[in-house]
Backbone as a ProteinNet text record, in pm:
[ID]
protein_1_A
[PRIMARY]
XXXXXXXXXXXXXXXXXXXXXXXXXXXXXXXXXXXXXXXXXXXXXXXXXXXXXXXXXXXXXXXXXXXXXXXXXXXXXXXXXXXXXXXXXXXXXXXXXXXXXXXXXXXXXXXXXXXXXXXXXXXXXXXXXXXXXXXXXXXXXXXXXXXXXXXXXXXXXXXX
[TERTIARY]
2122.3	2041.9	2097.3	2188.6	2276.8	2355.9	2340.6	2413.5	2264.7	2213.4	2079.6	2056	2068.5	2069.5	2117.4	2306.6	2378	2354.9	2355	2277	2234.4	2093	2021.4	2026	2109.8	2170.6	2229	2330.2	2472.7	2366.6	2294.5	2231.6	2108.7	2067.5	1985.2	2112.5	2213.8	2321.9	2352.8	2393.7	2416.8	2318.8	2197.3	2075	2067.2	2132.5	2059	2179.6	2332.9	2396.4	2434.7	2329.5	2333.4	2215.6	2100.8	2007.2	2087.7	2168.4	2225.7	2344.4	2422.9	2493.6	2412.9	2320.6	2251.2	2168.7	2128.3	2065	2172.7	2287.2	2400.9	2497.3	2422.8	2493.3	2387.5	2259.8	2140	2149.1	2175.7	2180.4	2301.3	2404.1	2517.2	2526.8	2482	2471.1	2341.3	2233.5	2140.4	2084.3	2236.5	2246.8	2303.8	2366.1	2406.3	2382.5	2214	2184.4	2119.4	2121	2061.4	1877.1	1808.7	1685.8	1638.9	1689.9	1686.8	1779.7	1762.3	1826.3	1837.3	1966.3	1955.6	1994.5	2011.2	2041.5	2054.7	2175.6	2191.5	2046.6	1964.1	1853.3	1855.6	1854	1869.3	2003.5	2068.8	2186.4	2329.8	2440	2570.1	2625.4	2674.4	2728.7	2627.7	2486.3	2433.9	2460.7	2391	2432.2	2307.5	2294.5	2195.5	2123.6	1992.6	1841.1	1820.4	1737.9	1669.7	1509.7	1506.4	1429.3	1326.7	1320.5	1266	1350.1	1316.3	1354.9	1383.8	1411.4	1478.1	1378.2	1272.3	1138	1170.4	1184	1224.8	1361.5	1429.7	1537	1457.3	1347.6	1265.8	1181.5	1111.6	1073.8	1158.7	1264.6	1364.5	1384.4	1437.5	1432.5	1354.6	1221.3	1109.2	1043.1	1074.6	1057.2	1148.9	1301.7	1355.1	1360.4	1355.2	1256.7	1151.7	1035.8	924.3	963.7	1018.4	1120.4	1140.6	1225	1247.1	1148.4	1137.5	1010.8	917.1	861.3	760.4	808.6	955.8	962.1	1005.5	1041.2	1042.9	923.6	843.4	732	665.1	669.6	618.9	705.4	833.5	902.6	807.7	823.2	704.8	590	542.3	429.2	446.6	534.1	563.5	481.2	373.3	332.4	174.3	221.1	113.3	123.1	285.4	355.1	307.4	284.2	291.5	427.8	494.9	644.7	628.7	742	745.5	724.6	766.3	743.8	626.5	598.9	470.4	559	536.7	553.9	532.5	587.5	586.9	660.3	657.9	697.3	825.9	853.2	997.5	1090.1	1056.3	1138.5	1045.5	1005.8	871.8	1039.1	1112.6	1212.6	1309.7	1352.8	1466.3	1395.2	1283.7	1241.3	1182.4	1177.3	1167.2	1299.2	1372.6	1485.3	1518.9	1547	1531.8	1481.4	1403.7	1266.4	1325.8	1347.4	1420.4	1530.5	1633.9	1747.8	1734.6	1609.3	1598.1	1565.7	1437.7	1348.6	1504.1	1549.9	1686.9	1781.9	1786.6	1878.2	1799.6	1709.2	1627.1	1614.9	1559.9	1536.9	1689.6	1833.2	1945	1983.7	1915.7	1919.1	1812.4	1764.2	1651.9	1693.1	1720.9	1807.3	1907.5	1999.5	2094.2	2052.2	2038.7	1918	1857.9	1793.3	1761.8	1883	1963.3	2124.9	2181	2174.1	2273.7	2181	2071	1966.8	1994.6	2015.4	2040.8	2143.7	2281.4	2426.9	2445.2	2370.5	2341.9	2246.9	2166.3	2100.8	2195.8	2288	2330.8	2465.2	2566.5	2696.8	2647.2	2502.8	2515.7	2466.8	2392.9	2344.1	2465.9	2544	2657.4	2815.4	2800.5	2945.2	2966.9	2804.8	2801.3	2829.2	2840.8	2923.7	2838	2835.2	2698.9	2759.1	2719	2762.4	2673.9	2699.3	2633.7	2497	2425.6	2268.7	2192.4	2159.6	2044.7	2023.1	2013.7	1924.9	2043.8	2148.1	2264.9	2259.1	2207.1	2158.9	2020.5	1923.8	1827.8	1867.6	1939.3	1898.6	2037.5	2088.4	2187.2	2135.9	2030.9	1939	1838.9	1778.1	1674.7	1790.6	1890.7	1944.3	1981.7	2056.5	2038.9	1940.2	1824.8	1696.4	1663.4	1646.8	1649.1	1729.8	1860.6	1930.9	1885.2	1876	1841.2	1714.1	1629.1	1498.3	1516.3	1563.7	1629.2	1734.6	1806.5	1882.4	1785.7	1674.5	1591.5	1529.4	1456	1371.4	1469.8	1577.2	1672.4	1683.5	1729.9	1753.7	1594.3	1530.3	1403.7	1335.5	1342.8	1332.4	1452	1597.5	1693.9	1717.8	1600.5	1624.5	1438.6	1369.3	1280	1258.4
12003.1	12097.2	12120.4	12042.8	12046.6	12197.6	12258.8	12352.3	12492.5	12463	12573.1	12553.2	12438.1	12455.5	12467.7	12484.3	12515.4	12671.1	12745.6	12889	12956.8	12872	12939.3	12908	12826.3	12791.1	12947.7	12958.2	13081.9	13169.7	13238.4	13312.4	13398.4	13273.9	13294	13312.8	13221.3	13240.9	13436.1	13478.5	13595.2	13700	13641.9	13778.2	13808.2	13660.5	13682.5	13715.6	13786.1	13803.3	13944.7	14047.3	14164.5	14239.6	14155.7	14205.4	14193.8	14109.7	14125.8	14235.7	14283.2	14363.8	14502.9	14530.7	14629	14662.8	14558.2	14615.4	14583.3	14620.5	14596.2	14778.2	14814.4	14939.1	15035.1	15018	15100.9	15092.8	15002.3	14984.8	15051.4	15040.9	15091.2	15269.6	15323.1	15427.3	15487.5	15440.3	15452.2	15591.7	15576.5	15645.2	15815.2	15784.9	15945.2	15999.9	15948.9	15955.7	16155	16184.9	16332.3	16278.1	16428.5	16360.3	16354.9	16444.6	16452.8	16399.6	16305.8	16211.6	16268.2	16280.4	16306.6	16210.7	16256.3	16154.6	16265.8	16248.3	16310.8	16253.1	16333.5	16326.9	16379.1	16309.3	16400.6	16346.6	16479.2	16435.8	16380.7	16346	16251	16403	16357.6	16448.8	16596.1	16526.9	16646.6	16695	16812.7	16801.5	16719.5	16664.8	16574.8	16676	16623.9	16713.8	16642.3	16651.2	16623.1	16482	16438.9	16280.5	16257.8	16295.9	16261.5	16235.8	16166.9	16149	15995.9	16005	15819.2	15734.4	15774.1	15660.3	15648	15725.3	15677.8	15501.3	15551.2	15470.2	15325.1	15274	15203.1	15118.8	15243.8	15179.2	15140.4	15145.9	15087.3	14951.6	14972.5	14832.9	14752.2	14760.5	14704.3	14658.2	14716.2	14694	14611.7	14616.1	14469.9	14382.5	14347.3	14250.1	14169.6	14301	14257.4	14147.1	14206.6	14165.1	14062	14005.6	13890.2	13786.7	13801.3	13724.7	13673.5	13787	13733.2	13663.6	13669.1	13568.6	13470.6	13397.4	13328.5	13260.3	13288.2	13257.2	13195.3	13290.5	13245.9	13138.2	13092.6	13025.1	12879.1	12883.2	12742.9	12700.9	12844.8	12757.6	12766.2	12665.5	12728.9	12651.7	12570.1	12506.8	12598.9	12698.2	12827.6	12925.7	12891.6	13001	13015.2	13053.1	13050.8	13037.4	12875.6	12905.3	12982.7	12949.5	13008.5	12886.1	12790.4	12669.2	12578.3	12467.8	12381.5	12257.6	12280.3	12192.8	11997.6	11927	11791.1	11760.6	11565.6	11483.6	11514.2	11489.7	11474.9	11654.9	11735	11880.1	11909.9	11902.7	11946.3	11972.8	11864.4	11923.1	11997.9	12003.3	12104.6	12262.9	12254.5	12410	12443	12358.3	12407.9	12450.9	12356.4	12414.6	12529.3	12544.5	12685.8	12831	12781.4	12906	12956.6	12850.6	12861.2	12896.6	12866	12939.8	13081.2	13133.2	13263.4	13386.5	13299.9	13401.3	13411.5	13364.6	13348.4	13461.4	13458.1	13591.2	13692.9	13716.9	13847.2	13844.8	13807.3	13818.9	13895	13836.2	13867.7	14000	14067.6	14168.9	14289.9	14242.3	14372.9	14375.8	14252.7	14294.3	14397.3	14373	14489.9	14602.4	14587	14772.9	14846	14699.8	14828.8	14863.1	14735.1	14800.6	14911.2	14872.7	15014.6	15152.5	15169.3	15244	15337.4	15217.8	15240.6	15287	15279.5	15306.1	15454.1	15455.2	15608.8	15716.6	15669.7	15722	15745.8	15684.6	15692.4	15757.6	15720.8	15805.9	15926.2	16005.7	16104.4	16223.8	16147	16197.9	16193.2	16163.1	16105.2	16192.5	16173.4	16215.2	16333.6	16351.3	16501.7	16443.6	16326.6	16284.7	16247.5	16305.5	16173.2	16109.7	16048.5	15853.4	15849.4	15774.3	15748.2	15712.2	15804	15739.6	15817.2	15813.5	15872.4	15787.1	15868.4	15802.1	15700.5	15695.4	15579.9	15455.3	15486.1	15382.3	15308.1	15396.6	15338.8	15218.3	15311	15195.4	15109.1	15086	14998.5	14880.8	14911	14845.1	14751.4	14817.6	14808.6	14680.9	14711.9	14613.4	14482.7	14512.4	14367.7	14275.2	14336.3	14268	14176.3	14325.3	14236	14109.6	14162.8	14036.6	13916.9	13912.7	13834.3	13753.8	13828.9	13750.5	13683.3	13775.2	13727.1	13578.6	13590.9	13456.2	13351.2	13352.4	13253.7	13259.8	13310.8	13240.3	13184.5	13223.3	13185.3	13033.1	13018.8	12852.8	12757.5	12809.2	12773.3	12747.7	12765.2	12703.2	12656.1	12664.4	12584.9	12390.4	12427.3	12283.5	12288.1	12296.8	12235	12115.3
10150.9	10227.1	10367.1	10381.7	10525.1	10554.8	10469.1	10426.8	10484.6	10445.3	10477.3	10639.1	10676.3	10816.5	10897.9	10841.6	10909.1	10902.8	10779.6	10762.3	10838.7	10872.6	10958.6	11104.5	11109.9	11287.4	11308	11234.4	11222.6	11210.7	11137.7	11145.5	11245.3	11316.1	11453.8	11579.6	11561.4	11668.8	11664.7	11530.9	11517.2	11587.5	11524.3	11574.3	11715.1	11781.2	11899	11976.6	11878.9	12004.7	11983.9	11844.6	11769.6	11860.2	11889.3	12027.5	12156.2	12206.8	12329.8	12340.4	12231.7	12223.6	12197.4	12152.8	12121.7	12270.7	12333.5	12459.6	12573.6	12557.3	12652	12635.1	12501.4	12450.6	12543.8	12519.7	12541.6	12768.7	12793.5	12934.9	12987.2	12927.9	12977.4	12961.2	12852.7	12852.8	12848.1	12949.2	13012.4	13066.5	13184.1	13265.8	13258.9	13123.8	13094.2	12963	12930.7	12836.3	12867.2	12804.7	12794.5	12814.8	12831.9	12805.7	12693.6	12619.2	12433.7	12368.8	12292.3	12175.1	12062.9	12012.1	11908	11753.7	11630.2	11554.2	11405.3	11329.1	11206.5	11089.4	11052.2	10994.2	10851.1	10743	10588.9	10569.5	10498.2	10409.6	10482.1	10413.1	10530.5	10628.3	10706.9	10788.7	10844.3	10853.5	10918.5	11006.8	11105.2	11252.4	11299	11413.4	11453.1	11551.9	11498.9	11533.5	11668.5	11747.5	11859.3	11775.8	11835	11749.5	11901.8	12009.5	12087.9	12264.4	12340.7	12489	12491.3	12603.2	12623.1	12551.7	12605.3	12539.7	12356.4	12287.8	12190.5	12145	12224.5	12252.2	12257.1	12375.1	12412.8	12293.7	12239.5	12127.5	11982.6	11998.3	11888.8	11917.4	12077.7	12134.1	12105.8	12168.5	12159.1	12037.1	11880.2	11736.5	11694.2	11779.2	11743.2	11840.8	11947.2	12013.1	11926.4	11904.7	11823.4	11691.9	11612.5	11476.9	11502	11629.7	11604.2	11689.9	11756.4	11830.6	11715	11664.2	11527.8	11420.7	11393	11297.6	11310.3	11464.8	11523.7	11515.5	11604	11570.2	11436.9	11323.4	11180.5	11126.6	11186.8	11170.9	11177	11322.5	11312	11228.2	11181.4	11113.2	10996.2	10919	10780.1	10694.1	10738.4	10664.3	10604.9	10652.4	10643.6	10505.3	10492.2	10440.3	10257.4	10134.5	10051.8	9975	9934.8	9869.7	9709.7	9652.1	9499.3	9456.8	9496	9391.4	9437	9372.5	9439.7	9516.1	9604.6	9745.5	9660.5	9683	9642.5	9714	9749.7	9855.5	9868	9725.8	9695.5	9768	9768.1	9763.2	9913	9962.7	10098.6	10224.2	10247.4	10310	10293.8	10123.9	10120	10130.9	10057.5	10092.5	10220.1	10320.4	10446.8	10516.4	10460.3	10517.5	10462.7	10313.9	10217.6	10313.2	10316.5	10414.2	10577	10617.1	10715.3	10782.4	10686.8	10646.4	10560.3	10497.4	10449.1	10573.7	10634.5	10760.7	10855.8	10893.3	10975.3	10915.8	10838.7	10742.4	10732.7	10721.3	10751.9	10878	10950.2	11093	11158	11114.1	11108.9	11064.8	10971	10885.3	10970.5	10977	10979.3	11174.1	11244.8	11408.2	11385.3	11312.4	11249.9	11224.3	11163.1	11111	11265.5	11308.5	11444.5	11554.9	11532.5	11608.4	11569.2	11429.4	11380.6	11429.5	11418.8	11481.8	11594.2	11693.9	11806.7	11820.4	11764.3	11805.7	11708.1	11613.8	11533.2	11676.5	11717.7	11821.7	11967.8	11978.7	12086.5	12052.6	11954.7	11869.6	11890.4	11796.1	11791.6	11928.4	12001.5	12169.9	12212.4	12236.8	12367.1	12311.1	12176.7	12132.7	12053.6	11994.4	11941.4	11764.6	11729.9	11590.2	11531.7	11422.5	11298.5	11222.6	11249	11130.2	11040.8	10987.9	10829.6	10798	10840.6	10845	10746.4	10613.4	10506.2	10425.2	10287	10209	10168	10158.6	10136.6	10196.1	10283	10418.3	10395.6	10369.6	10289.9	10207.6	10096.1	9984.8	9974.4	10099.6	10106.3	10223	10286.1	10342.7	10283.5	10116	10065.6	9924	9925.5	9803	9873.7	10053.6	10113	10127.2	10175.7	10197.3	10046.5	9935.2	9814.9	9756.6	9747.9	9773.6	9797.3	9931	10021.4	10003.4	9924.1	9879.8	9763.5	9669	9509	9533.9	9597.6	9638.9	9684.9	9785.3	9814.5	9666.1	9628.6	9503.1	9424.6	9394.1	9302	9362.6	9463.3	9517.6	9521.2	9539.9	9558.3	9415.7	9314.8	9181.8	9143.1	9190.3	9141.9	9230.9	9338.4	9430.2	9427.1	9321.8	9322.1	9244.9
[MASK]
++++++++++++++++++++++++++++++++++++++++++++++++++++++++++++++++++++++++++++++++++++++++++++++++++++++++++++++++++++++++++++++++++++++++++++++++++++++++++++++++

């Protein structure tokens, strides 16, 4: 299980340096941000629509802030949490660590998502260019996460 906690060490190390790079992008080009943001909306290579004013920008921030703060938080109380398997003396630490090393990889995942967010928001304001943001993005978002859950239950009845 030494292995899950090295996981989720690497994995919190990551998030928290995907928020410092993400609000190091948003500060620096702050200042010559237009007052309208834009962002390619719909199919690949749209032209990018107008999405709102700086304050938008703010609240991206602020939803991954949020993101991770809270699962930080839920982190601690995992004795709250509902697992897949039934908790016994014997397995009570590997699936904490399990859990722990999972919320850490999402928490990791979904910081990303609002980076990439942000640098789609700011690429297409600043440079006039749209990057790769639709429904591809979606569900290339939606098979990591899964993943990512499918692998915890998978270990989580294989180390129960």
């Amino acid at each position: 299980m030494n292995a899950f906690v090295k996981l989720a060490q690497l994995a919190e190390i990551a998030a928290m340096g995907v928020i410092v790079c993400a609000t190091a992008m948003v500060v620096k080009a702050w200042e010559i941000l237009p007052d309208s943001l834009y962002a390619p909306l719909g199919l690949a290579h749209a032209r990018p629509v107008a999405i709102g004013g700086k304050d938008f920008l703010l609240w991206v921030m602020l939803g991954m802030f949020a993101v991770y703060l809270l699962l930080s938080v839920f982190m601690r109380f995992h004795r709250l949490y509902s697992y897949p398997v039934k908790i016994r003396p014997y397995n009570r630490e590997a699936q904490q660590a399990l859990l722990k090393s999972y919320l850490s990889l999402i928490k990791f995942e979904l910081t990303c998502i609002c980076a990439y967010t942000i640098a789609v928001i700011l690429f297409s304001t600043l440079l006039e260019e749209p990057l790769w943001f639709d429904i591809w993005f979606a569900l290339l978002v939606a098979c990591v996460l899964g993943a990512t859950t499918g692998g915890y239950y998978y270990l989580a009845h294989k180390h129960k």
